[in-house]
Amino acid sequence: MDFRIASTQEFGRLAEDWVMGAADTLAPDPLARVIADSRLPRGPLTSGAPCGPAFAEWGFVSRVRRIGGARERRTARVLDAMSAGWVAKSVYDGAEGLAMAMYALDSEGYPDELLIRAEAEMLPDSPSWARAWIEGPEAVLFDPASRTRWLRFMHGFAAGVDPSFGQISYAYGDEDTTALETLAGPPWTIASEAISASRDVLRGYDWLTICPAELTERLGGAAALRATNAFAQVEPLRGGGTWLLATENYEDYRAERVEAVWRALAPVLVKGTPRQEVSAKSEVPFRLVFRDAAEA
């Protein structure tokens, strides 16, 4: 999710809501086990050392402060009962990035399977903009109860920030580009520039897409989007923007629905023809229509 911020203090409040809210709401059982496990080392992270006993669950929180331009200072602590207080203090003390993650440890006590990771950061090159994201196993979206928790969490946060873009999608590498931005080039998308321009052009589309108010208006408003029959849910968000859920069940988002969403959003989408030959080599699917949105 991308959104504008008025100050570092506002970012800190929102980042804490996002990161610690994700732990509390989306992974309450692993969080409880991590906090209760007395076998886990506590305090600052120790580089190179095992994080805990074999096959335990373990987590950390970290914060970033920037020191003169692009330089940054990152500090991190093991996730425990004291971490929430440390995070709360840090986000009101000039932090420009915040992260939380939980893992299942391997047989030697090092992080293995990701349970959940949530991050928020101010953009170094555009400090009035912020982005927030959560990574987790796709399986949570196939379970109705888990899916509902994820959607409610996303919806609640989005309603308070007037988002310029948001989606639930696969992760495509480390560049923070959407599926469409990853394949529709040249010119290639620079994520920070795409975020700054996200009220002028829609960065992509997927099972869940959050469209900013400016682009919703260009599409004719919520009523016009409902009339396309491309979405199971079309809901104006309290703070601005429109919540667009393609299908009630995640597993029902297949090729026919992908095309319907593409057609509904094409007038405001990033232009360019996605390169299908590149997508064929990917380990994760690109749920796209492989035509230029200008043709819709």
mmCIF file of C-alpha atoms in Angstrom:
data_model
loop_
_atom_site.group_PDB
_atom_site.id
_atom_site.type_symbol
_atom_site.label_atom_id
_atom_site.label_comp_id
_atom_site.label_asym_id
_atom_site.label_seq_id
_atom_site.Cartn_x
_atom_site.Cartn_y
_atom_site.Cartn_z
ATOM 1 C CA MET A 1 0.000 0.000 0.000
ATOM 2 C CA ASP A 2 1.260 3.478 -0.930
ATOM 3 C CA PHE A 3 0.194 6.698 0.795
ATOM 4 C CA ARG A 4 1.327 10.250 1.541
ATOM 5 C CA ILE A 5 2.404 11.421 4.991
ATOM 6 C CA ALA A 6 2.582 14.879 6.547
ATOM 7 C CA SER A 7 5.493 14.270 8.947
ATOM 8 C CA THR A 8 7.867 11.731 10.423
ATOM 9 C CA GLN A 9 5.643 11.635 13.497
ATOM 10 C CA GLU A 10 2.586 10.707 11.430
ATOM 11 C CA PHE A 11 4.612 8.031 9.683
ATOM 12 C CA GLY A 12 5.726 6.620 13.032
ATOM 13 C CA ARG A 13 2.168 6.260 14.263
ATOM 14 C CA LEU A 14 1.004 4.603 11.046
ATOM 15 C CA ALA A 15 4.055 2.347 10.856
ATOM 16 C CA GLU A 16 3.450 1.064 14.372
ATOM 17 C CA ASP A 17 -0.203 0.401 13.538
ATOM 18 C CA TRP A 18 0.808 -1.512 10.424
ATOM 19 C CA VAL A 19 3.725 -3.550 11.721
ATOM 20 C CA MET A 20 2.604 -4.420 15.215
ATOM 21 C CA GLY A 21 -1.013 -4.646 14.103
ATOM 22 C CA ALA A 22 -0.001 -7.286 11.574
ATOM 23 C CA ALA A 23 1.642 -9.335 14.313
ATOM 24 C CA ASP A 24 -1.330 -9.026 16.666
ATOM 25 C CA THR A 25 -4.058 -9.528 14.062
ATOM 26 C CA LEU A 26 -2.642 -11.765 11.347
ATOM 27 C CA ALA A 27 -0.317 -14.030 13.327
ATOM 28 C CA PRO A 28 -1.587 -14.038 16.929
ATOM 29 C CA ASP A 29 -0.769 -17.695 17.601
ATOM 30 C CA PRO A 30 2.890 -17.592 16.447
ATOM 31 C CA LEU A 31 3.264 -14.253 18.261
ATOM 32 C CA ALA A 32 2.020 -15.775 21.518
ATOM 33 C CA ARG A 33 4.349 -18.758 21.159
ATOM 34 C CA VAL A 34 7.370 -16.576 20.382
ATOM 35 C CA ILE A 35 6.752 -14.334 23.380
ATOM 36 C CA ALA A 36 6.179 -17.284 25.722
ATOM 37 C CA ASP A 37 9.206 -19.362 24.637
ATOM 38 C CA SER A 38 11.790 -18.897 27.399
ATOM 39 C CA ARG A 39 14.401 -20.801 25.384
ATOM 40 C CA LEU A 40 14.816 -17.935 22.897
ATOM 41 C CA PRO A 41 17.648 -15.411 23.363
ATOM 42 C CA ARG A 42 16.383 -11.909 24.150
ATOM 43 C CA GLY A 43 17.564 -8.368 23.505
ATOM 44 C CA PRO A 44 19.531 -7.035 20.498
ATOM 45 C CA LEU A 45 20.125 -9.381 17.582
ATOM 46 C CA THR A 46 23.458 -11.190 17.529
ATOM 47 C CA SER A 47 24.896 -11.501 14.047
ATOM 48 C CA GLY A 48 25.879 -14.997 12.971
ATOM 49 C CA ALA A 49 24.627 -16.807 16.069
ATOM 50 C CA PRO A 50 21.696 -19.245 16.034
ATOM 51 C CA CYS A 51 18.428 -17.513 16.866
ATOM 52 C CA GLY A 52 17.124 -20.256 19.109
ATOM 53 C CA PRO A 53 16.630 -24.001 19.455
ATOM 54 C CA ALA A 54 15.980 -26.187 16.441
ATOM 55 C CA PHE A 55 12.506 -25.866 14.907
ATOM 56 C CA ALA A 56 11.346 -23.192 17.362
ATOM 57 C CA GLU A 57 9.442 -20.110 16.212
ATOM 58 C CA TRP A 58 11.315 -16.806 16.476
ATOM 59 C CA GLY A 59 10.909 -13.192 15.464
ATOM 60 C CA PHE A 60 12.458 -9.745 15.449
ATOM 61 C CA VAL A 61 11.559 -6.077 15.151
ATOM 62 C CA SER A 62 13.816 -3.456 13.574
ATOM 63 C CA ARG A 63 13.830 0.271 12.941
ATOM 64 C CA VAL A 64 15.667 2.565 10.552
ATOM 65 C CA ARG A 65 16.895 6.104 11.043
ATOM 66 C CA ARG A 66 18.542 7.892 8.142
ATOM 67 C CA ILE A 67 21.747 9.792 8.761
ATOM 68 C CA GLY A 68 22.490 12.320 6.047
ATOM 69 C CA GLY A 69 20.871 11.456 2.744
ATOM 70 C CA ALA A 70 20.879 7.778 1.795
ATOM 71 C CA ARG A 71 22.911 6.561 4.791
ATOM 72 C CA GLU A 72 20.887 4.690 7.351
ATOM 73 C CA ARG A 73 21.268 3.212 10.800
ATOM 74 C CA ARG A 74 19.309 0.022 11.420
ATOM 75 C CA THR A 75 18.834 -1.447 14.884
ATOM 76 C CA ALA A 76 16.978 -4.649 15.711
ATOM 77 C CA ARG A 77 15.762 -6.613 18.723
ATOM 78 C CA VAL A 78 14.370 -10.064 19.259
ATOM 79 C CA LEU A 79 10.573 -10.057 19.315
ATOM 80 C CA ASP A 80 9.487 -10.474 22.936
ATOM 81 C CA ALA A 81 7.214 -8.929 25.547
ATOM 82 C CA MET A 82 9.427 -5.819 25.747
ATOM 83 C CA SER A 83 9.603 -5.194 21.991
ATOM 84 C CA ALA A 84 6.290 -3.376 21.704
ATOM 85 C CA GLY A 85 7.504 -0.706 24.128
ATOM 86 C CA TRP A 86 10.787 -0.360 22.258
ATOM 87 C CA VAL A 87 8.910 0.031 18.974
ATOM 88 C CA ALA A 88 6.493 2.592 20.427
ATOM 89 C CA LYS A 89 9.369 4.721 21.699
ATOM 90 C CA SER A 90 11.309 4.488 18.461
ATOM 91 C CA VAL A 91 8.484 5.487 16.131
ATOM 92 C CA TYR A 92 7.957 8.742 18.013
ATOM 93 C CA ASP A 93 11.671 9.439 18.001
ATOM 94 C CA GLY A 94 12.344 9.935 14.305
ATOM 95 C CA ALA A 95 12.257 6.410 12.885
ATOM 96 C CA GLU A 96 11.792 6.336 9.098
ATOM 97 C CA GLY A 97 11.372 2.592 8.758
ATOM 98 C CA LEU A 98 9.942 -0.199 10.864
ATOM 99 C CA ALA A 99 9.824 -3.978 10.344
ATOM 100 C CA MET A 100 8.649 -7.134 12.103
ATOM 101 C CA ALA A 101 9.101 -10.739 11.045
ATOM 102 C CA MET A 102 8.508 -14.212 12.433
ATOM 103 C CA TYR A 103 10.063 -17.449 11.193
ATOM 104 C CA ALA A 104 10.196 -21.138 11.945
ATOM 105 C CA LEU A 105 13.833 -21.997 12.672
ATOM 106 C CA ASP A 106 15.676 -24.803 10.923
ATOM 107 C CA SER A 107 17.531 -27.743 12.484
ATOM 108 C CA GLU A 108 20.469 -25.478 13.387
ATOM 109 C CA GLY A 109 18.378 -22.669 14.832
ATOM 110 C CA TYR A 110 18.499 -20.267 11.873
ATOM 111 C CA PRO A 111 15.464 -18.638 10.155
ATOM 112 C CA ASP A 112 13.840 -20.968 7.637
ATOM 113 C CA GLU A 113 10.124 -20.826 6.805
ATOM 114 C CA LEU A 114 8.659 -17.317 6.815
ATOM 115 C CA LEU A 115 5.505 -17.042 8.921
ATOM 116 C CA ILE A 116 4.893 -13.316 8.384
ATOM 117 C CA ARG A 117 6.880 -10.165 7.655
ATOM 118 C CA ALA A 118 5.513 -6.618 7.799
ATOM 119 C CA GLU A 119 7.382 -3.424 6.948
ATOM 120 C CA ALA A 120 6.731 0.265 6.484
ATOM 121 C CA GLU A 121 9.140 2.934 5.299
ATOM 122 C CA MET A 122 9.338 6.535 4.231
ATOM 123 C CA LEU A 123 10.788 6.851 0.728
ATOM 124 C CA PRO A 124 14.352 8.222 0.963
ATOM 125 C CA ASP A 125 13.992 10.208 -2.284
ATOM 126 C CA SER A 126 10.398 11.337 -1.608
ATOM 127 C CA PRO A 127 9.968 11.756 2.166
ATOM 128 C CA SER A 128 6.338 12.873 1.849
ATOM 129 C CA TRP A 129 5.525 9.367 0.599
ATOM 130 C CA ALA A 130 5.460 6.052 2.444
ATOM 131 C CA ARG A 131 4.863 2.436 1.538
ATOM 132 C CA ALA A 132 3.830 -0.501 3.684
ATOM 133 C CA TRP A 133 3.745 -4.186 2.837
ATOM 134 C CA ILE A 134 3.204 -7.591 4.381
ATOM 135 C CA GLU A 135 4.593 -10.889 3.146
ATOM 136 C CA GLY A 136 3.196 -14.258 4.128
ATOM 137 C CA PRO A 137 2.447 -17.711 2.731
ATOM 138 C CA GLU A 138 -0.245 -17.798 0.054
ATOM 139 C CA ALA A 139 -2.026 -20.560 1.971
ATOM 140 C CA VAL A 140 -3.514 -18.013 4.398
ATOM 141 C CA LEU A 141 -5.728 -16.721 1.583
ATOM 142 C CA PHE A 142 -7.252 -20.129 0.912
ATOM 143 C CA ASP A 143 -8.505 -20.418 4.487
ATOM 144 C CA PRO A 144 -11.764 -18.439 4.923
ATOM 145 C CA ALA A 145 -11.051 -17.274 8.482
ATOM 146 C CA SER A 146 -7.483 -16.217 7.705
ATOM 147 C CA ARG A 147 -8.558 -14.532 4.472
ATOM 148 C CA THR A 148 -11.159 -12.518 6.346
ATOM 149 C CA ARG A 149 -8.568 -11.355 8.896
ATOM 150 C CA TRP A 150 -6.190 -10.214 6.171
ATOM 151 C CA LEU A 151 -8.874 -8.328 4.269
ATOM 152 C CA ARG A 152 -10.217 -6.645 7.408
ATOM 153 C CA PHE A 153 -6.725 -5.586 8.431
ATOM 154 C CA MET A 154 -5.955 -4.147 4.989
ATOM 155 C CA HIS A 155 -9.336 -2.428 4.800
ATOM 156 C CA GLY A 156 -9.027 -0.889 8.250
ATOM 157 C CA PHE A 157 -5.602 0.557 7.543
ATOM 158 C CA ALA A 158 -6.505 1.761 4.051
ATOM 159 C CA ALA A 159 -9.571 3.582 5.352
ATOM 160 C CA GLY A 160 -7.349 5.823 7.462
ATOM 161 C CA VAL A 161 -4.616 6.860 5.031
ATOM 162 C CA ASP A 162 -6.232 7.863 1.690
ATOM 163 C CA PRO A 163 -4.112 5.317 -0.219
ATOM 164 C CA SER A 164 -2.822 6.056 -3.689
ATOM 165 C CA PHE A 165 -2.434 2.351 -4.476
ATOM 166 C CA GLY A 166 -2.731 -1.033 -2.838
ATOM 167 C CA GLN A 167 -3.074 -4.677 -3.760
ATOM 168 C CA ILE A 168 -2.740 -8.276 -2.624
ATOM 169 C CA SER A 169 -0.461 -10.016 -5.070
ATOM 170 C CA TYR A 170 2.595 -12.198 -5.432
ATOM 171 C CA ALA A 171 6.033 -10.773 -4.641
ATOM 172 C CA TYR A 172 8.107 -10.207 -7.765
ATOM 173 C CA GLY A 173 11.697 -9.997 -6.588
ATOM 174 C CA ASP A 174 13.189 -7.237 -4.450
ATOM 175 C CA GLU A 175 12.366 -4.201 -6.569
ATOM 176 C CA ASP A 176 8.884 -3.526 -5.134
ATOM 177 C CA THR A 177 7.357 -3.294 -8.591
ATOM 178 C CA THR A 178 3.952 -4.706 -9.430
ATOM 179 C CA ALA A 179 3.456 -7.544 -11.896
ATOM 180 C CA LEU A 180 2.508 -5.043 -14.600
ATOM 181 C CA GLU A 181 5.453 -2.733 -13.898
ATOM 182 C CA THR A 182 7.838 -5.692 -13.875
ATOM 183 C CA LEU A 183 6.884 -6.821 -17.381
ATOM 184 C CA ALA A 184 5.692 -3.688 -19.216
ATOM 185 C CA GLY A 185 8.953 -2.108 -20.358
ATOM 186 C CA PRO A 186 11.179 -0.549 -21.477
ATOM 187 C CA PRO A 187 11.273 2.001 -20.013
ATOM 188 C CA TRP A 188 11.643 0.058 -16.777
ATOM 189 C CA THR A 189 9.818 1.159 -13.675
ATOM 190 C CA ILE A 190 11.673 2.582 -10.692
ATOM 191 C CA ALA A 191 9.486 1.796 -7.689
ATOM 192 C CA SER A 192 10.043 5.091 -5.854
ATOM 193 C CA GLU A 193 9.067 7.039 -8.970
ATOM 194 C CA ALA A 194 6.008 4.846 -9.516
ATOM 195 C CA ILE A 195 4.862 5.449 -5.942
ATOM 196 C CA SER A 196 5.257 9.206 -6.321
ATOM 197 C CA ALA A 197 3.161 9.078 -9.513
ATOM 198 C CA SER A 198 0.564 6.667 -8.140
ATOM 199 C CA ARG A 199 -2.252 9.216 -8.078
ATOM 200 C CA ASP A 200 -1.772 9.796 -11.804
ATOM 201 C CA VAL A 201 -1.539 6.221 -13.098
ATOM 202 C CA LEU A 202 -2.645 2.921 -11.572
ATOM 203 C CA ARG A 203 0.397 0.751 -10.874
ATOM 204 C CA GLY A 204 -1.314 -2.594 -11.449
ATOM 205 C CA TYR A 205 -4.255 -4.830 -10.650
ATOM 206 C CA ASP A 206 -4.849 -8.137 -8.895
ATOM 207 C CA TRP A 207 -7.333 -10.016 -6.730
ATOM 208 C CA LEU A 208 -7.489 -6.966 -4.465
ATOM 209 C CA THR A 209 -6.771 -3.549 -5.940
ATOM 210 C CA ILE A 210 -7.036 -0.210 -4.171
ATOM 211 C CA CYS A 211 -7.587 2.625 -6.635
ATOM 212 C CA PRO A 212 -6.992 6.244 -5.543
ATOM 213 C CA ALA A 213 -9.797 8.778 -5.539
ATOM 214 C CA GLU A 214 -8.338 10.685 -8.491
ATOM 215 C CA LEU A 215 -8.304 7.616 -10.747
ATOM 216 C CA THR A 216 -11.657 6.377 -9.471
ATOM 217 C CA GLU A 217 -13.109 9.677 -10.655
ATOM 218 C CA ARG A 218 -11.521 9.258 -14.087
ATOM 219 C CA LEU A 219 -13.141 5.821 -14.303
ATOM 220 C CA GLY A 220 -16.574 7.312 -13.660
ATOM 221 C CA GLY A 221 -16.761 6.702 -9.917
ATOM 222 C CA ALA A 222 -17.733 3.717 -7.809
ATOM 223 C CA ALA A 223 -21.089 3.312 -9.542
ATOM 224 C CA ALA A 224 -19.428 2.975 -12.941
ATOM 225 C CA LEU A 225 -16.972 0.420 -11.566
ATOM 226 C CA ARG A 226 -19.828 -1.626 -10.127
ATOM 227 C CA ALA A 227 -21.563 -1.534 -13.485
ATOM 228 C CA THR A 228 -18.599 -3.293 -15.122
ATOM 229 C CA ASN A 229 -19.454 -6.459 -13.120
ATOM 230 C CA ALA A 230 -15.712 -7.050 -12.804
ATOM 231 C CA PHE A 231 -15.684 -6.923 -9.008
ATOM 232 C CA ALA A 232 -17.404 -8.715 -6.146
ATOM 233 C CA GLN A 233 -16.818 -5.671 -3.928
ATOM 234 C CA VAL A 234 -16.610 -1.998 -4.892
ATOM 235 C CA GLU A 235 -16.438 0.182 -1.803
ATOM 236 C CA PRO A 236 -15.374 3.817 -1.391
ATOM 237 C CA LEU A 237 -12.956 4.009 1.535
ATOM 238 C CA ARG A 238 -13.587 6.450 4.362
ATOM 239 C CA GLY A 239 -10.324 8.372 3.885
ATOM 240 C CA GLY A 240 -10.342 8.264 0.069
ATOM 241 C CA GLY A 241 -9.838 5.735 -2.682
ATOM 242 C CA THR A 242 -11.844 2.681 -3.689
ATOM 243 C CA TRP A 243 -11.601 -0.908 -2.497
ATOM 244 C CA LEU A 244 -11.927 -3.333 -5.425
ATOM 245 C CA LEU A 245 -12.094 -7.047 -4.640
ATOM 246 C CA ALA A 246 -12.369 -9.169 -7.766
ATOM 247 C CA THR A 247 -13.868 -12.327 -6.208
ATOM 248 C CA GLU A 248 -15.073 -13.231 -2.737
ATOM 249 C CA ASN A 249 -12.866 -16.345 -2.711
ATOM 250 C CA TYR A 250 -9.197 -15.973 -3.545
ATOM 251 C CA GLU A 251 -9.087 -19.244 -5.474
ATOM 252 C CA ASP A 252 -11.752 -17.986 -7.887
ATOM 253 C CA TYR A 253 -9.490 -15.266 -9.294
ATOM 254 C CA ARG A 254 -8.730 -16.938 -12.618
ATOM 255 C CA ALA A 255 -8.119 -15.880 -16.214
ATOM 256 C CA GLU A 256 -11.665 -14.784 -17.058
ATOM 257 C CA ARG A 257 -11.889 -12.571 -13.979
ATOM 258 C CA VAL A 258 -8.365 -11.225 -14.535
ATOM 259 C CA GLU A 259 -9.433 -9.998 -17.966
ATOM 260 C CA ALA A 260 -12.605 -8.425 -16.591
ATOM 261 C CA VAL A 261 -10.596 -6.484 -14.001
ATOM 262 C CA TRP A 262 -8.081 -5.420 -16.653
ATOM 263 C CA ARG A 263 -10.828 -4.092 -18.921
ATOM 264 C CA ALA A 264 -12.480 -2.181 -16.091
ATOM 265 C CA LEU A 265 -9.233 -0.475 -15.042
ATOM 266 C CA ALA A 266 -7.462 -0.191 -18.414
ATOM 267 C CA PRO A 267 -8.038 3.565 -18.959
ATOM 268 C CA VAL A 268 -5.891 4.426 -15.933
ATOM 269 C CA LEU A 269 -3.364 1.558 -15.945
ATOM 270 C CA VAL A 270 0.344 1.707 -16.707
ATOM 271 C CA LYS A 271 0.634 1.465 -20.495
ATOM 272 C CA GLY A 272 2.830 -1.002 -22.353
ATOM 273 C CA THR A 273 2.570 -4.646 -23.388
ATOM 274 C CA PRO A 274 3.687 -7.087 -20.665
ATOM 275 C CA ARG A 275 6.368 -9.461 -21.924
ATOM 276 C CA GLN A 276 4.835 -12.917 -21.764
ATOM 277 C CA GLU A 277 8.127 -14.653 -22.553
ATOM 278 C CA VAL A 278 9.593 -13.289 -19.310
ATOM 279 C CA SER A 279 6.594 -14.362 -17.251
ATOM 280 C CA ALA A 280 6.947 -17.922 -18.554
ATOM 281 C CA LYS A 281 10.317 -18.205 -16.780
ATOM 282 C CA SER A 282 8.994 -17.028 -13.425
ATOM 283 C CA GLU A 283 8.495 -19.278 -10.411
ATOM 284 C CA VAL A 284 5.338 -17.354 -9.483
ATOM 285 C CA PRO A 285 2.462 -16.578 -11.863
ATOM 286 C CA PHE A 286 1.830 -13.188 -13.411
ATOM 287 C CA ARG A 287 -1.926 -12.730 -13.325
ATOM 288 C CA LEU A 288 -2.087 -10.304 -16.207
ATOM 289 C CA VAL A 289 -3.625 -9.747 -19.592
ATOM 290 C CA PHE A 290 -0.671 -9.719 -21.986
ATOM 291 C CA ARG A 291 -1.884 -6.785 -24.056
ATOM 292 C CA ASP A 292 -1.341 -3.063 -23.796
ATOM 293 C CA ALA A 293 -4.065 -1.421 -21.685
ATOM 294 C CA ALA A 294 -4.323 1.217 -24.432
ATOM 295 C CA GLU A 295 -5.973 -1.461 -26.603
ATOM 296 C CA ALA A 296 -8.856 -2.186 -24.214
#
